């Protein structure tokens, strides 16, 4: 993966069979986060988002994240037990970012289409 931060794929079939599916929700402070093992390579994820708890999730995309590189670049936070906190944030510009917390460096991942 060299210095790449992430790769976006066109189909779920491009992801590892062990990929994760996360559903972000604007009702939860416009973010979705969790602890994941930093050694999980590849870290493949299908990311969806919804505007409220009652809304249908919309596909953001299929991604392979390089957790080590994201950590080194300051977009995810290393935690004990070889884990990182991976946080996605839906900002008012309708874009989804990877960031540690508001005001920290962030990486544009995708624009919410609808």
Coordinates of C-alpha atoms in Angstrom, one line a residue:
X1 CA 0.0 0.0 0.0
X2 CA 3.0 2.3 0.3
X3 CA 2.0 5.8 1.3
X4 CA -1.6 5.5 0.3
X5 CA -4.2 6.5 2.8
X6 CA -7.2 4.8 1.2
X7 CA -8.5 3.2 -2.0
X8 CA -12.1 3.6 -3.2
X9 CA -13.6 0.6 -5.0
X10 CA -16.7 0.4 -7.3
X11 CA -18.2 -2.7 -5.8
X12 CA -18.6 -4.6 -2.6
X13 CA -17.1 -7.6 -4.4
X14 CA -13.7 -5.8 -4.5
X15 CA -13.5 -5.8 -0.7
X16 CA -12.2 -8.6 1.5
X17 CA -14.8 -11.2 2.6
X18 CA -14.2 -9.9 6.2
X19 CA -15.1 -6.3 5.4
X20 CA -17.0 -4.2 7.8
X21 CA -20.3 -2.4 7.2
X22 CA -20.8 0.9 9.1
X23 CA -23.8 3.1 9.0
X24 CA -23.3 6.7 10.0
X25 CA -26.2 8.8 11.2
X26 CA -26.6 12.6 11.5
X27 CA -28.6 12.1 14.7
X28 CA -25.5 11.0 16.5
X29 CA -23.6 14.3 16.3
X30 CA -23.1 13.8 12.5
X31 CA -20.4 11.2 13.2
X32 CA -19.7 7.5 13.5
X33 CA -16.7 6.0 15.2
X34 CA -15.2 2.9 16.7
X35 CA -12.1 1.2 17.9
X36 CA -10.5 -1.1 15.3
X37 CA -7.2 -3.1 15.4
X38 CA -4.5 -1.2 13.6
X39 CA -3.0 -4.5 12.4
X40 CA -6.1 -5.4 10.4
X41 CA -4.8 -5.1 6.9
X42 CA -6.6 -4.7 4.7
X43 CA -9.2 -2.7 6.6
X44 CA -12.1 -2.8 4.2
X45 CA -15.3 -1.1 4.8
X46 CA -18.7 -0.4 3.2
X47 CA -19.7 3.0 4.5
X48 CA -23.4 4.1 4.5
X49 CA -24.9 7.3 5.9
X50 CA -28.4 8.4 6.9
X51 CA -29.7 11.8 7.9
X52 CA -31.8 10.5 10.8
X53 CA -32.5 7.3 12.7
X54 CA -35.6 6.8 10.7
X55 CA -34.0 7.5 7.3
X56 CA -32.8 4.8 4.9
X57 CA -29.0 4.6 4.7
X58 CA -27.4 5.8 1.5
X59 CA -24.2 4.2 0.2
X60 CA -21.1 6.4 0.6
X61 CA -18.7 3.9 -0.9
X62 CA -16.5 0.9 -0.6
X63 CA -13.1 1.6 0.8
X64 CA -9.8 0.0 1.8
X65 CA -8.2 2.1 4.5
X66 CA -4.5 2.0 5.4
X67 CA -4.8 2.5 9.1
X68 CA -1.0 2.8 9.8
X69 CA -0.7 5.6 7.2
X70 CA -3.9 7.3 8.4
X71 CA -2.4 7.2 11.9
X72 CA 1.0 8.5 10.8
X73 CA -0.8 11.4 8.9
X74 CA -2.8 12.4 12.0
X75 CA -6.3 11.4 10.7
X76 CA -6.9 8.6 13.2
X77 CA -5.8 8.3 16.8
X78 CA -3.7 5.4 18.1
X79 CA -5.1 3.8 21.3
X80 CA -3.9 1.1 23.7
X81 CA -4.0 -2.6 22.7
X82 CA -2.8 -1.8 19.1
X83 CA -6.1 -0.2 18.2
X84 CA -7.0 3.1 16.5
X85 CA -10.2 5.2 16.9
X86 CA -11.6 5.5 13.4
X87 CA -14.1 8.4 13.1
X88 CA -16.2 9.5 10.1
X89 CA -17.8 12.9 10.2
X90 CA -20.5 14.4 7.9
X91 CA -19.9 18.1 7.8
X92 CA -22.4 20.8 6.7
X93 CA -20.6 20.9 3.3
X94 CA -22.2 17.5 2.7
X95 CA -18.8 15.8 2.7
X96 CA -17.7 12.8 4.7
X97 CA -14.3 13.2 6.4
X98 CA -12.0 11.0 8.4
X99 CA -10.8 13.0 11.5
X100 CA -9.9 12.5 15.1
X101 CA -12.1 15.3 16.5
X102 CA -13.5 18.6 15.3
X103 CA -10.8 21.0 14.5
X104 CA -8.1 18.3 13.9
X105 CA -6.7 17.6 10.5
X106 CA -9.1 15.8 8.3
X107 CA -9.2 13.8 5.1
X108 CA -12.0 14.1 2.6
X109 CA -13.3 10.7 1.9
X110 CA -16.5 11.3 -0.2
X111 CA -19.3 13.7 -0.9
X112 CA -22.8 12.6 0.1
X113 CA -24.7 12.6 -3.2
X114 CA -28.3 13.1 -2.1

